[in-house]
PDB file of C-alpha atoms in Angstrom:
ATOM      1  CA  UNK H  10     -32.986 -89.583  53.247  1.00 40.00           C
ATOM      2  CA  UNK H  11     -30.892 -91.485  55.496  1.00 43.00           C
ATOM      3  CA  UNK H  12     -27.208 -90.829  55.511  1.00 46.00           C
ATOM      4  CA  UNK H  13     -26.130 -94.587  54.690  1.00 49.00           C
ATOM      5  CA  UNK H  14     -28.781 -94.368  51.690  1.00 46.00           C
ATOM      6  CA  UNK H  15     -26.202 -91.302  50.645  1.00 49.00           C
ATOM      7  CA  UNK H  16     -28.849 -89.690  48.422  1.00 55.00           C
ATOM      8  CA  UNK H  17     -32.994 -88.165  48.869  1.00 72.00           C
ATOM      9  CA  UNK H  18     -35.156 -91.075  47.752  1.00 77.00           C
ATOM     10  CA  UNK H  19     -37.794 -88.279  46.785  1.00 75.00           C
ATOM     11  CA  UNK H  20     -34.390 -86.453  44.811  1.00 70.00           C
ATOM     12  CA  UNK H  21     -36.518 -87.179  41.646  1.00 73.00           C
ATOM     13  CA  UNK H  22     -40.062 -88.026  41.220  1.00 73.00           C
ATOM     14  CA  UNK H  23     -42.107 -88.799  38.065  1.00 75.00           C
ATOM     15  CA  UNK H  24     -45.681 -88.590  39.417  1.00 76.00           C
ATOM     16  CA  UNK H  25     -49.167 -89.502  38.741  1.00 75.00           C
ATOM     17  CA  UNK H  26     -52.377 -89.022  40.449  1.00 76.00           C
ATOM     18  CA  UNK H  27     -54.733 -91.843  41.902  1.00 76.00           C
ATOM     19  CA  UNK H  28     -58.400 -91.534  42.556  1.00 77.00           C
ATOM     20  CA  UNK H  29     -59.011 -95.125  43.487  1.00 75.00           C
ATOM     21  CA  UNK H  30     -58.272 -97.136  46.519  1.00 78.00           C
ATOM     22  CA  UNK H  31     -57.230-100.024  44.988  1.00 82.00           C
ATOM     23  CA  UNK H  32     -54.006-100.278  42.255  1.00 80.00           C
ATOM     24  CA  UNK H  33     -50.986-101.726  41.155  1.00 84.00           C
ATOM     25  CA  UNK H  34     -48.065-100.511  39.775  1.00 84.00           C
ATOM     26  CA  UNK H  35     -44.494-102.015  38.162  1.00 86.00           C
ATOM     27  CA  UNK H  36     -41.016-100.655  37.597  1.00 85.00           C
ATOM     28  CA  UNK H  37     -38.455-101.995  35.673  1.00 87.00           C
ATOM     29  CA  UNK H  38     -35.268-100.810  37.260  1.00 84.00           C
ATOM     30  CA  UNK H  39     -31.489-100.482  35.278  1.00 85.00           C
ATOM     31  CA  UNK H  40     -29.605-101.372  37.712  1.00 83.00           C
ATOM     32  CA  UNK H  41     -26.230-101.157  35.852  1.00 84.00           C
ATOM     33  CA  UNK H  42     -26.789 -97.430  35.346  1.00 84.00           C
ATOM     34  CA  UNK H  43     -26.885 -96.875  39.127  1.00 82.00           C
ATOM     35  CA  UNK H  44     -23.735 -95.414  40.306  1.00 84.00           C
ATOM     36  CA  UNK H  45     -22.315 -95.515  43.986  1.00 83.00           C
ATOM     37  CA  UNK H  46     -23.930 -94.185  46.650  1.00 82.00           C
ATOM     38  CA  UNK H  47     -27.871 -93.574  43.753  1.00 83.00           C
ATOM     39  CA  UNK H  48     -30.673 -95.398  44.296  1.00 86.00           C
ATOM     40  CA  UNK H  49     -33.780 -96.225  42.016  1.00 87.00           C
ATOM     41  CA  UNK H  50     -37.481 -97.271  43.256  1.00 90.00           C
ATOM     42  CA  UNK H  51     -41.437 -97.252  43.325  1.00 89.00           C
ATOM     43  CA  UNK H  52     -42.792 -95.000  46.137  1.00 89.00           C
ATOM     44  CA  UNK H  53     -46.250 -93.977  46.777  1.00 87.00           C
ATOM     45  CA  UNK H  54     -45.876 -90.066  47.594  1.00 87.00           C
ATOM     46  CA  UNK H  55     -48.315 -87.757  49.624  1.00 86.00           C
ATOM     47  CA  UNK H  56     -45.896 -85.380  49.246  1.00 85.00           C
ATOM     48  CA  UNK H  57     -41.832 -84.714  50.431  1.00 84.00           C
ATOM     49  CA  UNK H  58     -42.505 -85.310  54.116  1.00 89.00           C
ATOM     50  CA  UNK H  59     -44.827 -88.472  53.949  1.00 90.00           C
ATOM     51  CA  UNK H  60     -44.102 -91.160  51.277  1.00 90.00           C
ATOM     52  CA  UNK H  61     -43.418 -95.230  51.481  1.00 91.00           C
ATOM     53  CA  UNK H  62     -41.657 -97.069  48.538  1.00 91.00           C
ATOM     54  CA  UNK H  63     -39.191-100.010  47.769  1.00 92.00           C
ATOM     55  CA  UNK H  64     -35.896 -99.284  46.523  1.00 91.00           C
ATOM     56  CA  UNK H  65     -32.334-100.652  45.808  1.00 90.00           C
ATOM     57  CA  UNK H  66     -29.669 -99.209  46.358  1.00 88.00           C
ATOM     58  CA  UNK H  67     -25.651-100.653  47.190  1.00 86.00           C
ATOM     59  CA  UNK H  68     -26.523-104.069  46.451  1.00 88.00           C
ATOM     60  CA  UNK H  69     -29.860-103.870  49.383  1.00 91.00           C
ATOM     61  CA  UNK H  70     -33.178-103.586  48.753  1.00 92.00           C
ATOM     62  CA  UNK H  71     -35.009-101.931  51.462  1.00 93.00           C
ATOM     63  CA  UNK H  72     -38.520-100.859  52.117  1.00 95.00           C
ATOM     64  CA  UNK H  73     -38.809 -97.381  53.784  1.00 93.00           C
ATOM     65  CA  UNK H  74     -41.583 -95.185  55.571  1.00 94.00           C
ATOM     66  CA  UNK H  75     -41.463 -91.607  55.681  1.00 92.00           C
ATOM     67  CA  UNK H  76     -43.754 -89.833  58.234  1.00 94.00           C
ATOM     68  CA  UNK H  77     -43.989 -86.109  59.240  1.00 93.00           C
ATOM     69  CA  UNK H  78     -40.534 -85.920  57.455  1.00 89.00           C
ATOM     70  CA  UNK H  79     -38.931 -88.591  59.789  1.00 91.00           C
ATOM     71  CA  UNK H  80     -37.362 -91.215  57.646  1.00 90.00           C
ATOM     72  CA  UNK H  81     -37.261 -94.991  58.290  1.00 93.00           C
ATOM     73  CA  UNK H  82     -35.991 -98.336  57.163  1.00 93.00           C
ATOM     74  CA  UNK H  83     -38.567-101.034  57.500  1.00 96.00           C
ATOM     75  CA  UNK H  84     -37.289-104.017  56.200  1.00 96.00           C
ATOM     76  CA  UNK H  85     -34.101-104.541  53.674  1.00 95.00           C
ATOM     77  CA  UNK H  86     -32.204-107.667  52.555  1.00 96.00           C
ATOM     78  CA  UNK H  87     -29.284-108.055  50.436  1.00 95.00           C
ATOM     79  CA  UNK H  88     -29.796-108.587  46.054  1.00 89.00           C
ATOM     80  CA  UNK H  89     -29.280-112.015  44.857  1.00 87.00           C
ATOM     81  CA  UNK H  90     -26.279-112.298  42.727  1.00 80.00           C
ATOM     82  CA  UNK H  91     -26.751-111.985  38.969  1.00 70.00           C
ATOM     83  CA  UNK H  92     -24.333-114.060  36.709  1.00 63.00           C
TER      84      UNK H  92
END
């Protein structure tokens, strides 16, 4: 993972295998039971070195791409405030 991430986003994986081309998937995320410096996501995984997903993590969400085992950030944008 990238260093300012501070943690693998493929660190730990709860998997399940697709056989279609087409699906959707949801995640419902604690965020108050992240600590500093963990993140929590949804990635789609062809295994360690190649994977894209979503995650949060330090108050960002950020989409990232993982190709060949070269990690990048796509896109990322800061969490609305919760009151």
């Amino acid at each position: 993972a990238q260093a300012k991430h501070g943690t693998n986003l493929l660190g730990g994986v709860l998997g399940r295998s697709i056989t279609g081309g087409e699906l959707t998937a949801t995640a419902i995320l604690d965020l108050g039971s992240l600590e500093a410096g963990e993140s929590a996501g949804l990635a789609m995984v062809g295994d360690r070195a190649n994977a894209t997903g979503i995650a949060i993590s330090e108050g960002k969400l950020f989409v990232w791409h993982r190709a060949g085992g070269q990690q990048q950030t796509l896109a990322s944008a800061d969490l609305p405030r919760l009151s």
